[in-house]
Short mmCIF file of C-alpha atoms in Angstrom, two decimals:
data_model
loop_
_atom_site.label_atom_id
_atom_site.label_comp_id
_atom_site.label_asym_id
_atom_site.label_seq_id
_atom_site.Cartn_x
_atom_site.Cartn_y
_atom_site.Cartn_z
CA MET A 29 -22.16 -25.90 -36.18
CA HIS A 30 -25.04 -25.21 -33.81
CA GLU A 31 -23.48 -27.46 -31.14
CA ASP A 32 -20.09 -25.74 -31.54
CA ALA A 33 -21.68 -22.30 -31.12
CA GLN A 34 -23.54 -23.47 -28.02
CA LYS A 35 -20.32 -24.89 -26.52
CA ALA A 36 -18.53 -21.61 -27.23
CA ARG A 37 -21.30 -19.64 -25.49
CA LEU A 38 -21.21 -21.95 -22.48
CA LYS A 39 -17.42 -21.63 -22.29
CA MET A 40 -17.65 -17.83 -22.50
CA LYS A 41 -20.33 -17.77 -19.80
CA LYS A 42 -18.17 -19.96 -17.54
CA GLU A 43 -15.16 -17.64 -18.04
CA GLU A 44 -17.32 -14.60 -17.30
CA ASN A 45 -18.41 -16.22 -14.04
CA HIS A 46 -14.79 -16.90 -13.08
CA TYR A 47 -14.01 -13.20 -13.50
CA LYS A 48 -17.18 -12.19 -11.65
CA TYR A 49 -16.36 -14.31 -8.60
CA MET A 50 -12.70 -13.25 -8.58
CA GLN A 51 -13.78 -9.61 -8.77
CA MET A 52 -15.95 -10.25 -5.72
CA ALA A 53 -12.94 -11.73 -3.90
CA LEU A 54 -10.82 -8.68 -4.76
CA GLU A 55 -13.53 -6.29 -3.58
CA LEU A 56 -13.80 -8.18 -0.30
CA ALA A 57 -10.02 -8.03 0.17
CA ALA A 58 -9.99 -4.27 -0.45
CA LYS A 59 -12.34 -3.69 2.49
CA ALA A 60 -9.39 -4.34 4.84
CA GLU A 61 -7.07 -1.88 3.07
CA GLY A 62 -4.51 -0.50 5.49
CA ARG A 63 -5.44 -2.91 8.27
CA THR A 64 -3.66 -6.18 7.47
CA SER A 65 0.00 -5.07 7.36
CA PRO A 66 2.40 -6.85 7.36
CA ASN A 67 0.01 -9.48 5.99
CA PRO A 68 -1.57 -9.29 2.52
CA MET A 69 -5.17 -8.33 1.80
CA VAL A 70 -7.11 -11.49 0.99
CA GLY A 71 -10.74 -12.04 0.06
CA ALA A 72 -12.45 -15.33 -0.79
CA VAL A 73 -15.73 -16.46 -2.33
CA ILE A 74 -17.18 -19.99 -2.26
CA VAL A 75 -19.50 -21.07 -5.08
CA LYS A 76 -21.60 -24.21 -5.53
CA ASN A 77 -24.01 -25.00 -8.34
CA GLY A 78 -23.66 -21.46 -9.68
CA LYS A 79 -24.54 -19.77 -6.37
CA VAL A 80 -22.36 -17.97 -3.83
CA ILE A 81 -22.67 -19.87 -0.55
CA GLY A 82 -19.87 -18.20 1.44
CA GLN A 83 -17.56 -15.22 1.45
CA GLY A 84 -15.00 -13.65 3.77
CA LEU A 85 -11.84 -11.59 4.09
CA HIS A 86 -8.72 -11.30 6.20
CA GLU A 87 -9.76 -8.37 8.38
CA ALA A 88 -6.57 -7.80 10.37
CA VAL A 89 -3.42 -9.44 11.73
CA ASP A 90 -4.26 -12.42 13.99
CA ARG A 91 -7.73 -12.72 12.42
CA PRO A 92 -8.65 -15.72 10.22
CA HIS A 93 -7.33 -15.67 6.66
CA GLY A 94 -9.80 -14.90 3.88
CA GLU A 95 -10.33 -18.54 2.89
CA ILE A 96 -11.06 -19.59 6.47
CA ALA A 97 -13.39 -16.62 7.01
CA ALA A 98 -15.30 -17.62 3.87
CA MET A 99 -15.61 -21.25 4.99
CA ASN A 100 -16.67 -20.14 8.46
CA SER A 101 -19.49 -18.10 6.89
CA VAL A 102 -21.08 -21.31 5.56
CA LYS A 103 -23.30 -22.61 8.36
CA ASN A 104 -23.97 -26.02 6.78
CA LYS A 105 -20.42 -27.36 6.37
CA ARG A 106 -21.66 -30.23 4.18
CA LEU A 107 -22.25 -27.68 1.42
CA LEU A 108 -18.49 -27.11 1.17
CA LYS A 109 -17.96 -30.59 -0.28
CA GLY A 110 -17.64 -30.24 -4.05
CA ALA A 111 -17.66 -26.42 -3.97
CA SER A 112 -15.33 -24.00 -5.79
CA LEU A 113 -13.18 -21.45 -3.94
CA TYR A 114 -12.10 -18.13 -5.49
CA VAL A 115 -9.28 -16.28 -3.71
CA ASN A 116 -7.01 -13.43 -4.79
CA LEU A 117 -3.84 -15.04 -3.35
CA GLU A 118 -2.56 -18.60 -3.20
CA PRO A 119 -3.70 -20.30 0.04
CA CYS A 120 -0.89 -20.72 2.57
CA ALA A 121 0.63 -24.13 3.35
CA HIS A 122 2.84 -23.03 6.23
CA TYR A 123 2.34 -22.31 9.92
CA GLY A 124 2.50 -18.65 10.95
CA ARG A 125 0.17 -16.78 13.27
CA THR A 126 -2.48 -19.23 12.06
CA SER A 127 -2.50 -22.84 10.83
CA PRO A 128 -2.25 -23.58 7.06
CA CYS A 129 -5.31 -22.75 4.98
CA THR A 130 -4.59 -25.63 2.60
CA LYS A 131 -5.32 -28.25 5.27
CA GLU A 132 -8.71 -26.65 6.02
CA ILE A 133 -9.57 -26.45 2.30
CA ILE A 134 -8.65 -30.11 1.75
CA GLY A 135 -10.49 -31.21 4.88
CA ALA A 136 -13.65 -29.37 3.82
CA GLY A 137 -13.83 -31.31 0.54
CA ILE A 138 -13.59 -28.30 -1.77
CA LYS A 139 -13.00 -29.59 -5.31
CA GLU A 140 -11.74 -26.48 -7.16
CA VAL A 141 -9.56 -23.52 -6.20
CA TYR A 142 -9.12 -20.44 -8.38
CA ALA A 143 -6.25 -18.22 -7.18
CA ALA A 144 -5.45 -14.90 -8.85
CA MET A 145 -1.70 -15.11 -8.11
CA ILE A 146 1.04 -17.18 -6.49
CA ASP A 147 1.98 -16.07 -2.97
CA PRO A 148 5.38 -14.25 -3.20
CA ASN A 149 6.17 -15.22 0.40
CA PRO A 150 9.22 -17.55 0.15
CA LYS A 151 7.68 -19.72 2.89
CA ASN A 152 4.77 -20.49 0.56
CA ASN A 153 5.44 -19.49 -3.07
CA GLY A 154 3.76 -22.40 -4.88
CA LYS A 155 3.76 -24.85 -1.97
CA GLY A 156 0.08 -24.18 -1.31
CA ILE A 157 -0.84 -24.90 -4.94
CA ALA A 158 1.26 -28.08 -4.92
CA GLU A 159 -0.38 -29.38 -1.73
CA LEU A 160 -3.89 -28.74 -3.07
CA LYS A 161 -3.10 -30.51 -6.35
CA LYS A 162 -1.57 -33.44 -4.50
CA ALA A 163 -4.88 -33.82 -2.65
CA GLY A 164 -6.72 -34.06 -5.98
CA ILE A 165 -8.09 -30.51 -6.03
CA ASN A 166 -8.32 -28.81 -9.42
CA VAL A 167 -6.31 -25.55 -9.18
CA ASN A 168 -6.32 -22.65 -11.63
CA VAL A 169 -3.94 -19.67 -11.17
CA GLY A 170 -3.95 -16.31 -12.95
CA ILE A 171 -7.51 -14.98 -13.22
CA MET A 172 -7.22 -11.20 -12.70
CA GLY A 173 -3.62 -11.71 -11.62
CA THR A 174 -2.53 -8.18 -12.60
CA HIS A 175 -5.23 -6.66 -10.40
CA ALA A 176 -4.29 -8.96 -7.52
CA LEU A 177 -0.59 -8.09 -7.77
CA LYS A 178 -1.30 -4.35 -7.75
CA MET A 179 -3.55 -4.69 -4.70
CA ASN A 180 -0.79 -6.38 -2.71
CA GLU A 181 2.22 -4.64 -4.28
CA ALA A 182 3.46 -3.38 -0.89
CA PHE A 183 3.22 -6.85 0.65
CA SER A 184 4.97 -8.39 -2.37
CA LYS A 185 7.95 -6.06 -2.10
CA PHE A 186 8.28 -6.30 1.67
CA ILE A 187 8.00 -10.09 1.89
CA THR A 188 10.69 -10.59 -0.77
CA THR A 189 13.13 -7.76 0.06
CA LYS A 190 12.38 -6.85 3.70
CA LYS A 191 12.13 -3.21 2.59
CA PRO A 192 9.04 -0.97 2.63
CA PHE A 193 7.16 -0.11 -0.55
CA VAL A 194 7.55 3.66 -0.99
CA ILE A 195 5.19 6.09 -2.71
CA MET A 196 6.29 9.64 -3.47
CA LYS A 197 3.32 12.01 -3.55
CA THR A 198 3.52 15.49 -5.03
CA ALA A 199 0.99 18.23 -5.70
CA THR A 200 2.03 20.78 -8.32
CA SER A 201 0.68 23.60 -10.40
CA LEU A 202 0.48 23.18 -14.17
CA ASP A 203 3.96 24.68 -14.45
CA GLY A 204 5.42 22.22 -11.92
CA LYS A 205 5.56 24.42 -8.81
CA ILE A 206 4.78 23.16 -5.31
CA ALA A 207 4.57 26.62 -3.68
CA THR A 208 4.74 30.32 -4.49
CA LYS A 209 8.00 32.26 -4.16
CA THR A 210 6.93 33.18 -0.61
CA GLY A 211 6.51 29.50 0.29
CA GLN A 212 2.69 29.42 0.29
CA SER A 213 1.29 26.07 -0.85
CA LYS A 214 -2.30 26.00 0.48
CA TRP A 215 -4.03 24.99 -1.58
CA ILE A 216 -2.52 24.02 -4.91
CA SER A 217 -4.65 20.90 -5.28
CA SER A 218 -8.44 20.66 -5.15
CA GLU A 219 -10.60 19.39 -2.31
CA GLU A 220 -11.21 16.20 -4.29
CA SER A 221 -7.46 15.58 -4.52
CA ARG A 222 -6.94 16.30 -0.83
CA ASN A 223 -9.67 13.80 0.06
CA TYR A 224 -7.88 11.23 -2.10
CA VAL A 225 -4.65 11.90 -0.17
CA HIS A 226 -6.53 11.20 3.07
CA ARG A 227 -7.57 7.83 1.62
CA LEU A 228 -3.94 7.14 0.72
CA ARG A 229 -2.91 7.91 4.30
CA ASN A 230 -5.52 5.43 5.48
CA LYS A 231 -3.86 2.82 3.24
CA VAL A 232 -0.16 3.22 4.15
CA ASP A 233 1.63 2.37 7.40
CA ALA A 234 3.60 5.63 7.57
CA VAL A 235 3.95 9.06 5.98
CA ILE A 236 7.32 10.78 5.76
CA VAL A 237 7.96 14.54 5.69
CA GLY A 238 10.97 16.76 6.21
CA ILE A 239 11.38 19.12 9.15
CA ASN A 240 10.83 22.16 6.89
CA THR A 241 7.32 20.94 6.08
CA VAL A 242 6.58 20.77 9.82
CA LEU A 243 8.11 24.22 10.51
CA ASN A 244 6.41 25.92 7.53
CA ASP A 245 2.99 24.20 7.42
CA ASN A 246 2.53 22.68 10.91
CA PRO A 247 0.52 19.79 9.37
CA ARG A 248 -1.54 17.13 11.15
CA LEU A 249 -0.78 14.35 8.61
CA THR A 250 -3.89 12.43 9.63
CA SER A 251 -6.43 10.43 7.66
CA ARG A 252 -9.56 12.54 7.92
CA ILE A 253 -12.08 10.02 6.63
CA VAL A 254 -14.87 8.10 8.34
CA ASN A 255 -13.40 5.14 10.27
CA GLY A 256 -10.00 6.14 8.93
CA ARG A 257 -6.70 4.90 10.31
CA ASN A 258 -3.88 7.34 10.95
CA PRO A 259 -0.44 6.33 9.67
CA VAL A 260 2.71 6.65 11.74
CA LYS A 261 4.20 10.09 11.11
CA VAL A 262 7.93 9.99 10.34
CA ILE A 263 9.77 13.34 10.46
CA LEU A 264 13.24 13.80 8.93
CA ASP A 265 14.99 16.12 11.36
CA SER A 266 18.79 15.91 11.31
CA THR A 267 19.37 18.07 14.43
CA LEU A 268 15.96 17.84 16.21
CA ARG A 269 14.66 21.32 15.47
CA ILE A 270 11.05 20.18 15.78
CA PRO A 271 8.90 22.26 18.20
CA LEU A 272 7.49 20.23 21.08
CA ASN A 273 4.06 21.80 20.47
CA ALA A 274 3.86 20.84 16.76
CA ARG A 275 0.40 19.63 15.70
CA ILE A 276 1.69 16.25 14.55
CA PHE A 277 2.03 15.26 18.23
CA ASN A 278 -1.68 15.82 18.91
CA GLU A 279 -2.92 12.57 17.35
CA GLY A 280 -1.32 9.25 16.47
CA ASP A 281 2.19 7.83 16.63
CA VAL A 282 5.26 9.86 15.67
CA LEU A 283 8.82 8.80 14.85
CA ILE A 284 11.61 11.35 14.46
CA ALA A 285 14.49 10.25 12.22
CA THR A 286 17.68 12.13 13.05
CA THR A 287 21.48 11.97 12.71
CA PRO A 288 24.32 11.76 15.28
CA ARG A 289 24.26 15.60 15.23
CA TYR A 290 20.96 15.62 17.15
CA ASN A 291 20.20 17.93 20.10
CA ARG A 292 20.60 15.79 23.26
CA LYS A 293 18.19 17.78 25.43
CA LYS A 294 15.52 17.75 22.72
CA LYS A 295 15.83 13.97 22.35
CA VAL A 296 15.16 13.49 26.07
CA ALA A 297 12.17 15.85 25.91
CA LEU A 298 10.71 14.05 22.89
CA GLU A 299 11.09 10.64 24.48
CA ARG A 300 9.35 11.91 27.62
CA LYS A 301 6.40 12.77 25.35
CA GLY A 302 6.38 9.17 24.12
CA VAL A 303 7.86 10.06 20.74
CA GLY A 304 10.20 7.52 19.16
CA VAL A 305 13.57 8.88 18.03
CA ILE A 306 15.55 6.93 15.42
CA VAL A 307 19.23 7.88 15.21
CA VAL A 308 20.34 6.92 11.70
CA LYS A 309 24.00 6.42 12.42
CA LYS A 310 25.51 6.99 8.98
CA LYS A 311 27.65 10.10 9.34
CA THR A 312 25.95 12.42 6.87
CA LYS A 313 24.44 15.88 7.31
CA LYS A 314 21.02 14.59 6.28
CA VAL A 315 19.18 11.46 7.37
CA ASP A 316 20.31 8.58 5.15
CA LEU A 317 17.04 7.43 3.58
CA LYS A 318 18.22 3.95 2.58
CA GLU A 319 19.24 3.24 6.16
CA LEU A 320 15.98 4.73 7.42
CA MET A 321 14.01 2.26 5.27
CA ASN A 322 15.84 -0.59 7.02
CA GLU A 323 14.99 0.91 10.41
CA LEU A 324 11.31 1.28 9.48
CA ALA A 325 11.18 -2.31 8.21
CA LEU A 326 12.47 -3.54 11.58
CA ARG A 327 9.47 -1.75 13.14
CA GLY A 328 7.02 -3.60 10.88
CA ILE A 329 6.39 -0.66 8.54
CA THR A 330 5.84 -2.16 5.09
CA HIS A 331 4.16 0.65 3.15
CA THR A 332 5.18 4.32 3.28
CA MET A 333 4.35 7.57 1.51
CA ILE A 334 6.69 10.55 1.23
CA GLU A 335 4.88 13.89 1.38
CA GLY A 336 8.02 16.01 1.44
CA GLY A 337 9.28 19.16 -0.21
CA SER A 338 11.54 19.40 -3.23
CA GLU A 339 14.78 18.53 -1.40
CA VAL A 340 13.33 15.50 0.39
CA ASN A 341 11.91 14.30 -2.94
CA ALA A 342 15.28 14.74 -4.64
CA SER A 343 17.07 12.88 -1.84
CA ALA A 344 14.58 10.01 -2.02
CA ILE A 345 15.03 9.64 -5.77
CA LYS A 346 18.81 9.82 -5.45
CA ALA A 347 18.71 7.13 -2.74
CA GLY A 348 16.73 4.88 -5.09
CA ILE A 349 14.02 4.08 -2.55
CA ILE A 350 10.95 5.19 -4.55
CA ASP A 351 8.71 2.52 -6.06
CA LYS A 352 5.73 4.57 -7.17
CA MET A 353 4.95 8.23 -7.82
CA ILE A 354 1.55 9.87 -7.50
CA CYS A 355 1.43 13.43 -8.82
CA PHE A 356 -1.58 15.71 -8.46
CA ILE A 357 -1.46 18.38 -11.18
CA SER A 358 -3.64 21.45 -10.67
CA PRO A 359 -4.71 23.69 -13.61
CA LYS A 360 -3.06 26.71 -11.96
CA LEU A 361 -0.04 28.73 -13.04
CA ILE A 362 2.38 30.08 -10.40
CA GLY A 363 5.56 31.07 -12.22
CA GLY A 364 8.49 32.93 -10.71
CA GLU A 365 12.16 32.04 -10.37
CA GLY A 366 11.90 31.72 -6.57
CA ALA A 367 8.98 29.27 -6.66
CA LYS A 368 10.12 25.72 -5.90
CA SER A 369 9.54 22.79 -8.22
CA ALA A 370 8.53 19.31 -7.08
CA ILE A 371 12.04 17.87 -7.38
CA GLY A 372 15.05 19.81 -6.10
CA GLY A 373 18.67 18.76 -6.08
CA SER A 374 21.22 19.55 -8.77
CA GLY A 375 19.12 18.22 -11.65
CA ILE A 376 20.35 16.63 -14.86
CA LYS A 377 22.26 18.06 -17.82
CA CYS A 378 20.98 15.86 -20.66
CA MET A 379 17.46 14.66 -21.46
CA GLU A 380 18.71 11.10 -21.96
CA ASP A 381 19.50 11.09 -18.22
CA ALA A 382 15.89 11.90 -17.27
CA MET A 383 14.07 9.23 -15.25
CA SER A 384 10.91 7.87 -16.83
CA LEU A 385 7.91 6.30 -15.14
CA ARG A 386 6.43 3.06 -16.42
CA ASP A 387 2.89 1.65 -16.30
CA VAL A 388 1.53 5.19 -16.14
CA SER A 389 -2.18 5.79 -15.48
CA ILE A 390 -4.02 9.10 -15.55
CA LYS A 391 -7.37 10.11 -14.09
CA GLN A 392 -9.22 13.29 -13.20
CA LEU A 393 -10.22 14.35 -9.68
CA GLY A 394 -12.30 17.53 -9.72
CA PRO A 395 -10.30 20.01 -11.79
CA ASP A 396 -7.00 18.17 -11.13
CA ILE A 397 -5.21 15.48 -13.10
CA VAL A 398 -3.69 12.60 -11.11
CA MET A 399 -0.80 10.73 -12.69
CA GLU A 400 0.46 7.47 -11.18
CA GLY A 401 3.46 5.50 -12.37
CA TYR A 402 6.27 3.21 -11.24
CA PHE A 403 10.04 3.73 -11.15
#
């Protein structure tokens, strides 16, 4: 009995270590958040005799993958022989911007690989695992797989569908209003929530707003955090009403999505300013959002966030492009028939037609509640 208990403790300790090292790999990967698109975020940790001897991450496109960065961090390459590698995504076995990671892992003599999840990229998708096993390497897949999938959810969607992952962000009062009846919306949410939004902007490739948001609020739509990265600003403007002196032009890249009804002179003026104008050619009064997603994907935009008003939100839901919703709920009451709610449109008649979010999580930021869920 004593031997059995000791074996159980040793097994538990070994499993705890697996989770510890994979957590380290995930934390390393997260350091490059918003900087690897269209590639995934990947971190790797190398362990030998119970000690971490190397670690690294994929810092940006055209930089070494996480596994290679971790191996490069080990000065004495002989230590790699017989070591264990922990990585949050299956090592690649195909040629892309870089050579396959599997060949480097095999050549280094690593004996074990622990991958959190299979690479969803059709070019890889299990081929890396198969190649490592064929070379006699012990491979284990699935440790902290749920965490790994959530971290690279935008990459997973884009690489399999060629469409951007879309977040819809709203900030409402406790009674579901996004502005007063006079249109004032600053500030419904708290400073803590607004700082969180800046971190979200640092994470995504693009933010999308309607022309009314620009005309009413004249926003900057920047990521105001230390060493932050500004997303591309995409403005839905069906006739090009946008003022040429709008603040969004002061910093970062801007794309204007319009329809064939656009103002010709304004288009020329915008393009002279270096602003990209996308003419979504479907003959509708508003910009067709499904078609816009295809256009953004062609420009390498894999991860977007809609920060629109009630009508833009309603159009996005109707178009079926939303993957995830993040709602900031402030403990304030606005009331009033003229005050807009977060979702416009014609609404539904029966409760059984209401859309429900799944995998919902809730947390508190300052006085606000933040609810996240998936469509």
